[in-house]
Structure formats: C-alpha cells, structure tokens
XYZ file of N, CA and C in Angstrom:
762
model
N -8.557 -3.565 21.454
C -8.793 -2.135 21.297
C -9.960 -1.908 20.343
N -10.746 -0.819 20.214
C -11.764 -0.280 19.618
C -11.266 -0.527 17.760
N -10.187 -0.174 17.810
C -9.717 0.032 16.039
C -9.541 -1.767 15.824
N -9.391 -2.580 16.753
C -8.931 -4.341 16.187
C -10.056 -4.580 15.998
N -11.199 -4.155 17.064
C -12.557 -4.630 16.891
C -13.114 -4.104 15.658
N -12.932 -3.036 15.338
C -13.835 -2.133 13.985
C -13.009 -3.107 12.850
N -11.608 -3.273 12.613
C -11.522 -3.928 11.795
C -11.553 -5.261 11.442
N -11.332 -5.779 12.336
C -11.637 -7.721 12.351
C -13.288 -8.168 12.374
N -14.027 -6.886 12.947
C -15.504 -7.391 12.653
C -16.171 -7.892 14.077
N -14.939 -8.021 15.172
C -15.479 -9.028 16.304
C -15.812 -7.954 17.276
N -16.252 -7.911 18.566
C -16.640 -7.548 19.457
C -15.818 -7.746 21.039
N -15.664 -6.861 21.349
C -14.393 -6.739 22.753
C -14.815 -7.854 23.184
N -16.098 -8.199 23.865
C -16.376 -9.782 24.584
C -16.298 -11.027 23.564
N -16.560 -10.492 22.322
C -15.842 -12.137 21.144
C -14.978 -12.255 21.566
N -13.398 -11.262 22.059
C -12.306 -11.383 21.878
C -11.620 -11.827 22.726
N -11.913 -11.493 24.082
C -11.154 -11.552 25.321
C -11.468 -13.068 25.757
N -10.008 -13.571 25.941
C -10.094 -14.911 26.448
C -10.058 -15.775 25.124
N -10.302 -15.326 23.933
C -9.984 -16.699 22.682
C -8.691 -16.563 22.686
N -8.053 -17.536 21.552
C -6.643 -17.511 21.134
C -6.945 -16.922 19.933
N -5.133 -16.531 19.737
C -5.044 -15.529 19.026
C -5.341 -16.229 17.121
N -5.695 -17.530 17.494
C -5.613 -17.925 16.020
C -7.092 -17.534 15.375
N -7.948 -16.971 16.588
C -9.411 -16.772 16.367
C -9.790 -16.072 14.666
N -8.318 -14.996 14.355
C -8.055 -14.275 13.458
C -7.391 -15.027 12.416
N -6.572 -16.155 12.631
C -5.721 -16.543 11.373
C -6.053 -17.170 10.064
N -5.707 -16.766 9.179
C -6.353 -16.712 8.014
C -5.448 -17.868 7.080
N -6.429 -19.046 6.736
C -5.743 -20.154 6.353
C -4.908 -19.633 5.065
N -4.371 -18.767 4.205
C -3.457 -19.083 3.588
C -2.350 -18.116 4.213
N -2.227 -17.739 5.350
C -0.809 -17.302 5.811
C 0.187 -18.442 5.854
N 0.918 -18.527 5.786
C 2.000 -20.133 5.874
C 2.040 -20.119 6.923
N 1.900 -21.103 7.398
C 2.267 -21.934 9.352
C 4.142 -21.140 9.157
N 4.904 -21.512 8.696
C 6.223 -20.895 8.859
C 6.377 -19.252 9.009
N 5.196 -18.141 8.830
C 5.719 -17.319 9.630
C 5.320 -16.988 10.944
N 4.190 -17.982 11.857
C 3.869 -18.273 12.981
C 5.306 -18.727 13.601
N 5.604 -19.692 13.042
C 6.739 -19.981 13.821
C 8.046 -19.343 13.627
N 8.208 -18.728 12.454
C 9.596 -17.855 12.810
C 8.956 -16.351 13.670
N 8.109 -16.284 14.162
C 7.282 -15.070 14.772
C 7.678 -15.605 15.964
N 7.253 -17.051 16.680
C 7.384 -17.472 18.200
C 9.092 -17.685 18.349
N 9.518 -18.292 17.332
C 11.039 -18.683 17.341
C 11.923 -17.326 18.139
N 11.557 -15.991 17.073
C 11.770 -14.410 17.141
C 11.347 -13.926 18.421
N 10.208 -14.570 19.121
C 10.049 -13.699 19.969
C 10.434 -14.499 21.746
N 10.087 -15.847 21.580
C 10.369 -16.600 23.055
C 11.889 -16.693 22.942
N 12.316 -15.840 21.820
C 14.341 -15.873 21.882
C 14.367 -14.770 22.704
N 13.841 -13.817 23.311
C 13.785 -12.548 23.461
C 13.795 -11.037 22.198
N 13.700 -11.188 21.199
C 14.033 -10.880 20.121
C 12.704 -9.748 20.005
N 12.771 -8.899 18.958
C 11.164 -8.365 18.158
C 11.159 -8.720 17.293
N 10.035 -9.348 16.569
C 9.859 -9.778 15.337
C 8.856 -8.467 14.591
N 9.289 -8.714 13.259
C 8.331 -7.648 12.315
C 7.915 -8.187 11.029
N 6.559 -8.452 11.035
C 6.021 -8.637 9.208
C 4.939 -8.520 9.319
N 4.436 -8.642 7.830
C 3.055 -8.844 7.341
C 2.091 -9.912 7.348
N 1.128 -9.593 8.203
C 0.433 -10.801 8.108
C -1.023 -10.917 7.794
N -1.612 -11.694 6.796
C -3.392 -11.499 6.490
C -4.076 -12.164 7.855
N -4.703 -11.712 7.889
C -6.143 -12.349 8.886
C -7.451 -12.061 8.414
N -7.999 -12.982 8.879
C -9.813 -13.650 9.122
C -10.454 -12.377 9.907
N -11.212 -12.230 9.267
C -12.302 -11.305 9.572
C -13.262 -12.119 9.973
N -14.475 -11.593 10.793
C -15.403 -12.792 11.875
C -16.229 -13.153 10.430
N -16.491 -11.768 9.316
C -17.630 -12.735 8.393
C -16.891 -12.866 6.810
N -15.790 -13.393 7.416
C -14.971 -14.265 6.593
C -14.076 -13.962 5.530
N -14.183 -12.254 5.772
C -13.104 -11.604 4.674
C -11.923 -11.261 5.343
N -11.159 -10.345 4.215
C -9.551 -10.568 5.021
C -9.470 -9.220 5.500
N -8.329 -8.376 6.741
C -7.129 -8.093 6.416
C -5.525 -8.331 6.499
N -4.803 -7.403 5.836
C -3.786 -7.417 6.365
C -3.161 -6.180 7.181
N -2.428 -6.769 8.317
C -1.742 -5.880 9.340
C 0.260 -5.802 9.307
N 0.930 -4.571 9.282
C 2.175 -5.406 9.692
C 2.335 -4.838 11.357
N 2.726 -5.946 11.313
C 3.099 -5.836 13.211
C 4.206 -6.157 13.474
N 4.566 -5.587 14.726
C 5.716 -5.240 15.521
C 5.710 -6.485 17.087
N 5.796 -7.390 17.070
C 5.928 -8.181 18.622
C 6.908 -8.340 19.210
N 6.697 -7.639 20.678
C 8.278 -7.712 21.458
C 7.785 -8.654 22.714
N 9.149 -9.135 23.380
C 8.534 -9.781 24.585
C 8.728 -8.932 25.379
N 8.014 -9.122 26.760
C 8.072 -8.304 28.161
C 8.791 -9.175 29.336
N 9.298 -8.658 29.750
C 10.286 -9.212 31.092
C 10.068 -8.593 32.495
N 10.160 -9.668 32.968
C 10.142 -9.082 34.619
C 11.510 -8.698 34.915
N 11.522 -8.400 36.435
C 12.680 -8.076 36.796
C 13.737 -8.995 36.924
N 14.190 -9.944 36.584
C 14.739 -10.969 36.282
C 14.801 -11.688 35.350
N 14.387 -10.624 34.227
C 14.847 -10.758 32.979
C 14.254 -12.070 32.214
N 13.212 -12.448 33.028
C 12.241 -13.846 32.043
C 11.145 -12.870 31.574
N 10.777 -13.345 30.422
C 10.099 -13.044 29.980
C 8.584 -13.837 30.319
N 7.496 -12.714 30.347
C 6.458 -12.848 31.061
C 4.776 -12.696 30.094
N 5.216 -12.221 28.687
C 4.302 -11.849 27.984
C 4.684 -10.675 26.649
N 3.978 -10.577 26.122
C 4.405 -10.374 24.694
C 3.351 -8.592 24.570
N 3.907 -7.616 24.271
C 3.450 -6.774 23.699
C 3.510 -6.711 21.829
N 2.345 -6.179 21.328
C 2.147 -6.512 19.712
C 1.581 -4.788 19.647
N 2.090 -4.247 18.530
C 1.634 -2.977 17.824
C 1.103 -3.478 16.609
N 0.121 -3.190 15.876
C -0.635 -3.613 14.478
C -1.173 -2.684 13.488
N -0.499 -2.511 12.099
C -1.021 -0.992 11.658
C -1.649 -2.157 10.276
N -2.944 -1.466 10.092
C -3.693 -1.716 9.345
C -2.860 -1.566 7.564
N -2.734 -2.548 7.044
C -1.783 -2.117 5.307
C -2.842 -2.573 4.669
N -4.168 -2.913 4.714
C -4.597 -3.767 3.671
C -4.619 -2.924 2.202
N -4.808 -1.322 2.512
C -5.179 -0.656 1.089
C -3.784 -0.955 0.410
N -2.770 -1.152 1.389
C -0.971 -1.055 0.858
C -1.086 -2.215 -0.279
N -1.877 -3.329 0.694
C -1.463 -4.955 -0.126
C -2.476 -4.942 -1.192
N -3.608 -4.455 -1.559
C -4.080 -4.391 -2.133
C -3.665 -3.814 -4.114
N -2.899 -2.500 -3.445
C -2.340 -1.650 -4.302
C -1.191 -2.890 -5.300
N -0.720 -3.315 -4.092
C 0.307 -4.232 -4.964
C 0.185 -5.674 -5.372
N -0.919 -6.030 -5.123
C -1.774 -6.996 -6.037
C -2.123 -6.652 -6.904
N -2.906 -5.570 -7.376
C -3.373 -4.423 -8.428
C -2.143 -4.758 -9.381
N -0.809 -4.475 -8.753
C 0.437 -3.823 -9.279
C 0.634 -5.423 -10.265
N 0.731 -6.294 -9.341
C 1.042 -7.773 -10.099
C 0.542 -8.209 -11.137
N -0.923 -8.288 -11.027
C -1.805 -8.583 -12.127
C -1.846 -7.555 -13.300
N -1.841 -6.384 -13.184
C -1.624 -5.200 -14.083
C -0.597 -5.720 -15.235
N 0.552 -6.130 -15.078
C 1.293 -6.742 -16.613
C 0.454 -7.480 -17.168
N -0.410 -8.727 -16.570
C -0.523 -9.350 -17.123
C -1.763 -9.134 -18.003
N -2.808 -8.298 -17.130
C -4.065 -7.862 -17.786
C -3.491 -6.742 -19.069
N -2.914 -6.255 -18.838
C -2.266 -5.267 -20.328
C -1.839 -6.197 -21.091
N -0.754 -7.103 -20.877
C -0.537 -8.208 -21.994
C -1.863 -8.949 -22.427
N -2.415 -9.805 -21.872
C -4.028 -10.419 -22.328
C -4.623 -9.346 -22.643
N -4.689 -8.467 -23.205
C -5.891 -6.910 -23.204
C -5.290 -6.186 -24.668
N -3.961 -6.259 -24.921
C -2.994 -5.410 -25.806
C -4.036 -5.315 -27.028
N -4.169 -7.110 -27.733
C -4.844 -6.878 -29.003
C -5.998 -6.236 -28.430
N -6.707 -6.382 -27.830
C -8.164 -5.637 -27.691
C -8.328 -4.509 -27.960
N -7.580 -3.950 -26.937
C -7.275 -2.428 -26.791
C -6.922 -1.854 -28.410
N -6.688 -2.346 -29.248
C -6.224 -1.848 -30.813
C -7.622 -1.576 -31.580
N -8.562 -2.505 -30.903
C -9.616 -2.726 -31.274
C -10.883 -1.592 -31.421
N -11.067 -0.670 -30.474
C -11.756 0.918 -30.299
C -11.518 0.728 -29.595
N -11.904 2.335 -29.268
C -11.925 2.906 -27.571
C -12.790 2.669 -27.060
N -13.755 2.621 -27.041
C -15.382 1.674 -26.532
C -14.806 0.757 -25.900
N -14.247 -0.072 -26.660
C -13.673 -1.221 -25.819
C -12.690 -1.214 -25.030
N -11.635 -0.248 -25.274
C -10.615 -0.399 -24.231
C -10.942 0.718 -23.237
N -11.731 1.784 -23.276
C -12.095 1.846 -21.975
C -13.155 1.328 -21.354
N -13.583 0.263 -21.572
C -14.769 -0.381 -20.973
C -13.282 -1.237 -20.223
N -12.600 -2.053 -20.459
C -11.481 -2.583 -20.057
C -10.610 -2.038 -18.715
N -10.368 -0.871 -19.097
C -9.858 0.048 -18.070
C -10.509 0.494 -17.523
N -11.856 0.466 -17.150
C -12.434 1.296 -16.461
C -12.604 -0.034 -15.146
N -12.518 -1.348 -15.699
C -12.249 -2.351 -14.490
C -11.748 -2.317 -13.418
N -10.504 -1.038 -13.715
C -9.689 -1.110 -12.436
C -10.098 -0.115 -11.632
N -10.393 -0.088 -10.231
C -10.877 0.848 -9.887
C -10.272 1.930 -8.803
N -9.235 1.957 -9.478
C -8.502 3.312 -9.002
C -8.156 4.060 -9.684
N -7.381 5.615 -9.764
C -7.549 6.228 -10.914
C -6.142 6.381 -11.666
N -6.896 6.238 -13.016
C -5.808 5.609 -13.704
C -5.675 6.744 -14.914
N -4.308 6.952 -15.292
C -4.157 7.632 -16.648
C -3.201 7.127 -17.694
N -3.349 7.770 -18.970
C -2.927 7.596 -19.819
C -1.732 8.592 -20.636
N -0.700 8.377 -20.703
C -0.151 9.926 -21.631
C 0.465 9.532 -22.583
N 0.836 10.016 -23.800
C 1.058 9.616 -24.653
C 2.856 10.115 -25.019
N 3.540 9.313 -25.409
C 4.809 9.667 -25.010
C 5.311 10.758 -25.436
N 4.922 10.916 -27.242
C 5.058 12.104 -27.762
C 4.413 13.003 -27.422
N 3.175 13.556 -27.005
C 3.486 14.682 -26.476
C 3.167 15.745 -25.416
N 3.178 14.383 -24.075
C 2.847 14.304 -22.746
C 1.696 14.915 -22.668
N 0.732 14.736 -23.230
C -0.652 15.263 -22.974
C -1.251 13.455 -22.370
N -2.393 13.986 -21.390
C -3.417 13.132 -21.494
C -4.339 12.482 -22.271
N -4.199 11.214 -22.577
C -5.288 10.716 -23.806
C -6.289 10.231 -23.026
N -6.262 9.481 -21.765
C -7.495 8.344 -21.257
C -7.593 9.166 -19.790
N -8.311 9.069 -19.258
C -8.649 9.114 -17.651
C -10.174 8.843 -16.999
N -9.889 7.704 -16.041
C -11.098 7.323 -15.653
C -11.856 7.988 -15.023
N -12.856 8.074 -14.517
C -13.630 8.393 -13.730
C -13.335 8.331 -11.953
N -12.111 7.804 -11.750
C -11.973 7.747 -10.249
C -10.826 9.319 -10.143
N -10.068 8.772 -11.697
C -8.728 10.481 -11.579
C -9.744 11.468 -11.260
N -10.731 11.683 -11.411
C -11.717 12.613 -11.748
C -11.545 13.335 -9.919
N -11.553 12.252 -8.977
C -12.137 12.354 -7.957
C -10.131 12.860 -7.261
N -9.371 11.981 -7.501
C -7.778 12.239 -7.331
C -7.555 13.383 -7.533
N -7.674 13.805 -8.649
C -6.714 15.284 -9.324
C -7.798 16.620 -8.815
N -8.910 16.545 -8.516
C -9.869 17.172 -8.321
C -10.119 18.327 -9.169
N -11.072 17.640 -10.083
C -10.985 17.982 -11.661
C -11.782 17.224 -12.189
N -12.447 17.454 -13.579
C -13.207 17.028 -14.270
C -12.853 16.089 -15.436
N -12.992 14.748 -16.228
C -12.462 14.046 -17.211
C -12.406 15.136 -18.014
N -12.981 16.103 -18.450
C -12.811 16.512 -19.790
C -11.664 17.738 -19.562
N -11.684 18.382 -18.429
C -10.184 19.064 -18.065
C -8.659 18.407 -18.100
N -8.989 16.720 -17.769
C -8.134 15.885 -17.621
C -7.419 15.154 -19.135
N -8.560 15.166 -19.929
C -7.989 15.121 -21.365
C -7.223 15.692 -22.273
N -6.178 15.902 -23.055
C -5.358 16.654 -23.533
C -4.493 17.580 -22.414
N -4.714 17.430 -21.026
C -3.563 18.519 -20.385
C -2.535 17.864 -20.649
N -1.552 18.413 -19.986
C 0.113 18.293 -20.133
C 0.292 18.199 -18.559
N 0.497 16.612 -18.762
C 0.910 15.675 -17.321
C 1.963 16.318 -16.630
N 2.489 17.110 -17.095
C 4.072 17.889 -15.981
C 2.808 18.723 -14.976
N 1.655 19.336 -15.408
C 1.003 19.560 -14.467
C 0.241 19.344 -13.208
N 0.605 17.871 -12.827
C 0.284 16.967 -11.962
C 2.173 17.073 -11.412
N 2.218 17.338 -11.638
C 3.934 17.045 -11.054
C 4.663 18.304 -9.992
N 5.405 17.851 -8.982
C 4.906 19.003 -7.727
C 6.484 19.369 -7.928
N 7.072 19.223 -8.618
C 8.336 19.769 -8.708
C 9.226 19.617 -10.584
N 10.424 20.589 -10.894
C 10.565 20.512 -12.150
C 11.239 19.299 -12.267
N 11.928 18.435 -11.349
C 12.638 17.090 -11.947
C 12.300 16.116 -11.685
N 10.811 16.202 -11.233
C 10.049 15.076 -10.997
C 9.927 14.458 -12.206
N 9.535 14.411 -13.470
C 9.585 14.038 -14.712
C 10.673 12.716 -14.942
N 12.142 13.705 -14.894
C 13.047 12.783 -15.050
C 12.958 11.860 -14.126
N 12.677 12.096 -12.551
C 12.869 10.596 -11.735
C 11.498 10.073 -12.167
N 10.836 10.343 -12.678
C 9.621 9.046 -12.673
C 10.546 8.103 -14.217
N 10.848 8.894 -14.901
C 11.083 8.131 -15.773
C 12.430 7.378 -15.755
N 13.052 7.678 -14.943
C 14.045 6.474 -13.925
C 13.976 5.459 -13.499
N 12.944 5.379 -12.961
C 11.522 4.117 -12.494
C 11.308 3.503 -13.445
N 11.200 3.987 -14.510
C 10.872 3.148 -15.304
C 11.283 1.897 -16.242
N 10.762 0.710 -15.947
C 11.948 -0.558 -16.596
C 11.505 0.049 -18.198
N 13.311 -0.136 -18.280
C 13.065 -0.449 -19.694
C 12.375 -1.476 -21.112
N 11.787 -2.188 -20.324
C 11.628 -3.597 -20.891
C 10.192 -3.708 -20.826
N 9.408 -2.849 -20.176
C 8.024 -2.812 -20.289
C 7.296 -3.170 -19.490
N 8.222 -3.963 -17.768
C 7.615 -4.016 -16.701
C 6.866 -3.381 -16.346
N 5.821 -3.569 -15.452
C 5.150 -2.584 -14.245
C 5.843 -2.290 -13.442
N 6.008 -0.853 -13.043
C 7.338 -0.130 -12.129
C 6.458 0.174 -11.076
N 6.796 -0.135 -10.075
C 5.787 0.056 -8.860
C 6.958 1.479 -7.647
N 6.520 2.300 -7.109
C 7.265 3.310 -6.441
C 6.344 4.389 -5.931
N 7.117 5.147 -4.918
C 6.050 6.267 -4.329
C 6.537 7.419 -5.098
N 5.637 8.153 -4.919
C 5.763 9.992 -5.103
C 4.852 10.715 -4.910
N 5.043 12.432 -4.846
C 4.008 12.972 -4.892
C 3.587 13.501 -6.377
N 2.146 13.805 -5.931
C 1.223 14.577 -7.527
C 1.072 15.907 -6.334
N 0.798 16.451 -7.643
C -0.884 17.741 -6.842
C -1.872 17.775 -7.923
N -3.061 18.025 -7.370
C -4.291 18.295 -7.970
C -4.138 19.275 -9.007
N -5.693 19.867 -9.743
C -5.490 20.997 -9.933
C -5.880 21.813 -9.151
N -6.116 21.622 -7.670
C -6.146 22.894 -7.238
C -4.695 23.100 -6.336
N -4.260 22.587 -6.301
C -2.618 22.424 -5.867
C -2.595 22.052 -4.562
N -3.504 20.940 -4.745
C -3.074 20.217 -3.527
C -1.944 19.107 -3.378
N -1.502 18.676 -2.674
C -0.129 17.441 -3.001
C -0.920 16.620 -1.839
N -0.353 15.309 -2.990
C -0.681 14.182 -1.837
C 0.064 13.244 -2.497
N 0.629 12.187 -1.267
C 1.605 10.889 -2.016
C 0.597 9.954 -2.288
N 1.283 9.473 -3.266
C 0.906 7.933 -4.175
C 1.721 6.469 -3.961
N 0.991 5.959 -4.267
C 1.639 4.867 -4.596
C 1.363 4.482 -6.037
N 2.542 4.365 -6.969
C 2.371 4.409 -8.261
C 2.894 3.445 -8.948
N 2.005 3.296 -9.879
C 2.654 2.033 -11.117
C 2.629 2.549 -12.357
N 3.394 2.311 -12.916
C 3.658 2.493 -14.402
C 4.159 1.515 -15.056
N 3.362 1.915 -16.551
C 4.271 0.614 -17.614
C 3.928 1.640 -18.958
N 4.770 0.950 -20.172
C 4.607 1.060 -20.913
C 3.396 0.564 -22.149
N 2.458 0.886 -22.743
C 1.276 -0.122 -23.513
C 1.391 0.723 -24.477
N 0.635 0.270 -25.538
C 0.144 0.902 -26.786
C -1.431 1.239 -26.484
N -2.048 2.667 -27.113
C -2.883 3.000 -26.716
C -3.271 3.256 -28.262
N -4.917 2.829 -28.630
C -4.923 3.161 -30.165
C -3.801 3.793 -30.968
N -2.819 2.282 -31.292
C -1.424 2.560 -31.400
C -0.493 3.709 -31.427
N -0.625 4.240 -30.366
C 0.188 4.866 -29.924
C 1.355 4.345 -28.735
N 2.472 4.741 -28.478
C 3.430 4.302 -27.724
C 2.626 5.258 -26.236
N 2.459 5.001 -25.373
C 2.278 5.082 -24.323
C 2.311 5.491 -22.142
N 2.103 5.718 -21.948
C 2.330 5.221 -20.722
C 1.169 5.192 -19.597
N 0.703 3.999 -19.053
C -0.456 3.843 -18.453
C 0.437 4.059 -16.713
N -0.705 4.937 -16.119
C -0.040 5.139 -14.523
C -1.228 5.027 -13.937
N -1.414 4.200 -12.723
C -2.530 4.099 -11.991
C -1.691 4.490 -10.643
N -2.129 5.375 -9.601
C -2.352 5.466 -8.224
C -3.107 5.764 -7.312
N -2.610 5.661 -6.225
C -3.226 5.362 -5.043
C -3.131 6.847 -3.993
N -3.403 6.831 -3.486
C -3.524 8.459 -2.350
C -3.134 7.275 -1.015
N -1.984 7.113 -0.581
C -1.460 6.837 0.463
C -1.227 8.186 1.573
N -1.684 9.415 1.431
C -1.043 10.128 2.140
C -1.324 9.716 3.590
N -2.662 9.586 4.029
C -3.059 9.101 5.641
C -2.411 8.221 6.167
N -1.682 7.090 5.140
C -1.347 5.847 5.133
C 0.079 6.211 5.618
N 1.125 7.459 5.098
C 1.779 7.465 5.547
C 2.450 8.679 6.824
N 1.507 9.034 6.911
C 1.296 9.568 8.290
C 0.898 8.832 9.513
N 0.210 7.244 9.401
C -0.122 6.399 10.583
C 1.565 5.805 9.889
N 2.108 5.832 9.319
C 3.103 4.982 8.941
C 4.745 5.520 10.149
N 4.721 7.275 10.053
C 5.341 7.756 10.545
C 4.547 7.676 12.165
N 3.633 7.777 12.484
C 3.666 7.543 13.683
C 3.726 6.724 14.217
N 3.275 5.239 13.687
C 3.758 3.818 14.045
C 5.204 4.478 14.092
N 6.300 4.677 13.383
C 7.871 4.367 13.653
C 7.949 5.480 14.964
N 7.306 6.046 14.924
C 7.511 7.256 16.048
C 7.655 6.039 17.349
N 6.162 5.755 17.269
C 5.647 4.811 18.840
C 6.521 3.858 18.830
N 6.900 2.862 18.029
C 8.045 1.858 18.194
C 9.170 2.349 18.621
N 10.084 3.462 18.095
C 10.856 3.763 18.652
C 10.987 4.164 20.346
N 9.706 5.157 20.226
C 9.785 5.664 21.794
C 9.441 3.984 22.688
N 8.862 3.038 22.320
C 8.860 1.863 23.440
C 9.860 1.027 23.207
N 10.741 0.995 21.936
C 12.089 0.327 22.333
C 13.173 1.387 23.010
N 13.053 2.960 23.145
C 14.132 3.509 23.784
C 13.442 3.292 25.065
N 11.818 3.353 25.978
C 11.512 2.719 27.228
C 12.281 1.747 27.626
N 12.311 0.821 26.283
C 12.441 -0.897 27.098
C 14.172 -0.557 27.315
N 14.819 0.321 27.103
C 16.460 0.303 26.574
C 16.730 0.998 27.905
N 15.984 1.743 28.198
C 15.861 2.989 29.469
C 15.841 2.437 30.782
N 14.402 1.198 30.888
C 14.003 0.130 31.662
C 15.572 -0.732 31.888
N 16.204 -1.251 31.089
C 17.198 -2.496 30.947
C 18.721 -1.578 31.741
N 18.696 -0.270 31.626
C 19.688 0.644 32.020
C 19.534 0.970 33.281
N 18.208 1.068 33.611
C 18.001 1.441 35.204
C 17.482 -0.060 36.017
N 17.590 -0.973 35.563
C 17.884 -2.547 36.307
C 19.459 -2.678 36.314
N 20.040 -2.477 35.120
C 21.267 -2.657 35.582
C 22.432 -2.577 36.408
N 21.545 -1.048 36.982
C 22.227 -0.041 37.749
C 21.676 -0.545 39.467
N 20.484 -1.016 39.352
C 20.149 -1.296 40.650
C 21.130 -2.501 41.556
C-alpha cells in the first residue's frame, strides 16, 4: 500500500515479489517470528509489536494484527496482516526509560545553576515542564511546551498548572500515578492549551529537585491523531473478525 511504501522508504516495484524479511530489523528476536508463524499456521490471529528496517537503514515500529485466510474447506490459503504505524508510541517510552536515569546522573548538576540545568533539559525534545510542589506554579518550560500549550515561555512561567488541566479532579488522579518512591510514572490523559484546546498525552512524571526545590518534572507527548488511527484500527479489526465469524456461519449452514 501507498502508507507501507511512504514509511519503509521502498517503492511498490521494490516490494512486490521479495520476502517479507526484506523489512526485518536485526534486533527483533527470531522468537517473535516464530511465535507469529506458530499463532498463525495454527489458524489463530496473532498481535504485537514489531521494529523494522527501513530501505536506508533506519527503523520503524508497527503493531500488527495477522490472521489466516481459508478456503472453503477450511485450509488455510494465505495470511491477511493490518499494520498501524507506533513508532512516535515507542519512542515516547524509550524517552520514558532513560528519563530516571538521566535525572539521577543530572541531579547534582542541576543544583549547580539554571544555565546549566536548562541547557540539560532542553536535550529532550519534547515539551517538558516543571512545577514546583509547593505552590503549583510553573518554574521551567521548554521551548517545545511553547508550541503544546499554545502559548508563550514567559506566559508559561509562574502559571498555576491546574490550568492545563481539563477537568477539577484531574489533579488528584495525576497524582495517583504517581510512584511514591520517585519512579518515572508513565500514563495517558488529557491537557488543554491556553486557548482551550484539549488534546491527549502521553505522560511521564517523576519527582526531582529543581534549584532545590521539591519538584515535579512532566514531559508529554500529543498522541491525539495517534489515538484516533488507534480507534479506527480496533474499529477495522473488529468489523473483519465479525466478516470472518459471518463467513464461518454462512459455510456452516451450506
């Protein structure tokens, strides 16, 4: 299809007629190839995540859906595959992994000026904030929130973070999420802008010290598109497993 080609890099005539490993990307493990064929020449659908090879040698990742197809006699004859693009998903939560650890290696620094710790934070490049526990105002915000909240850094400084918040008990559930122990809490929700727009996130939080202050650093993501192809992927899967269920009901009957 037009969208495998735009994203793998290859060209409808690269594609047609190679095998499918043309895409496989040497650190996927050989074991979920084969619990994928195991899953599917059982008659079964299999579902996961998988990275692939791009033609000039970068990655993504897709999760996919593979069912087998059957003739009328119930052998199976060939394999239908649905593929929704996650790489911004996997990305986010790589971000999410390394994030403890770069705040732990970073802590003393960060004590050090603000020069320096936002030269630090400004590494990450999604938009990220800062609030301070006592007294939920904004202390830090990068230059990408700028572009998120749709708003200016210096509007974004000193507000009062309940104003990003699209409902009154949103507060308490974020801070539900939150490990006590100083993990990175990874979870969805919505914000709104300041012009009151809402859009979902994908969000992380932890606890840090910020020119010692007690803290809370939140970086997210604008998944909203992400989960609108998300709901229509479950849409389309469903409607071709109630086909294939529909198909298996009117053979039976014949």
């Amino acid at each position: 299809s037009y969208a495998f080609c735009e994203i793998s890099g290859y060209t409808e005539k690269e594609l047609i007629g190679k095998p499918q490993n043309i895409v496989r990307h040497p650190e996927t493990p050989k074991a979920i190839f084969h619990d994928l064929w195991k899953t599917i020449q059982s008659g079964k659908t299999w579902k996961g995540e998988i990275k692939n090879l791009k033609k000039d040698g970068g990655f993504y990742w897709v999760e996919a859906v593979i069912s087998p197809d059957f003739d009328d006699n119930g052998e199976i004859v060939g394999y239908s595959a649905i593929r929704h693009d996650i790489t911004a998903k996997k990305e986010v939560e790589e971000l999410s992994q390394n994030l403890e650890i770069k705040v732990e290696e970073r802590t003393s620094q960060l004590k050090e000026s603000q020069k320096q710790s936002e030269s630090i934070l400004s590494s990450v490049l999604l938009p990220m904030l800062i609030t301070s526990k006592n007294t939920r105002k904004i202390v830090y915000a990068n230059e990408f929130a700028e572009k998120q909240y749709e708003t200016t850094m210096k509007e974004l400084i000193g507000l009062d973070v309940d104003a990003l918040y699209t409902s009154e008990n949103q507060k308490e559930d974020i801070l539900k999420e939150l490990n006590s122990e100083g993990k990175v809490t990874n979870f969805e929700s919505k914000f709104k802008t300041l012009k009151e727009n809402q859009f979902d996130a994908l969000f992380s939080l932890v606890d840090i010290k910020y020119e010692g202050e007690d803290c809370y650093l939140g970086v997210a993501s604008d998944i909203t598109e992400q989960k609108k192809r998300e709901l229509l992927f479950q849409e389309l899967h469903k409607h071709i497993k109630e086909s294939i269920e529909y198909a298996s009901l009117i053979l039976s009957l014949i």
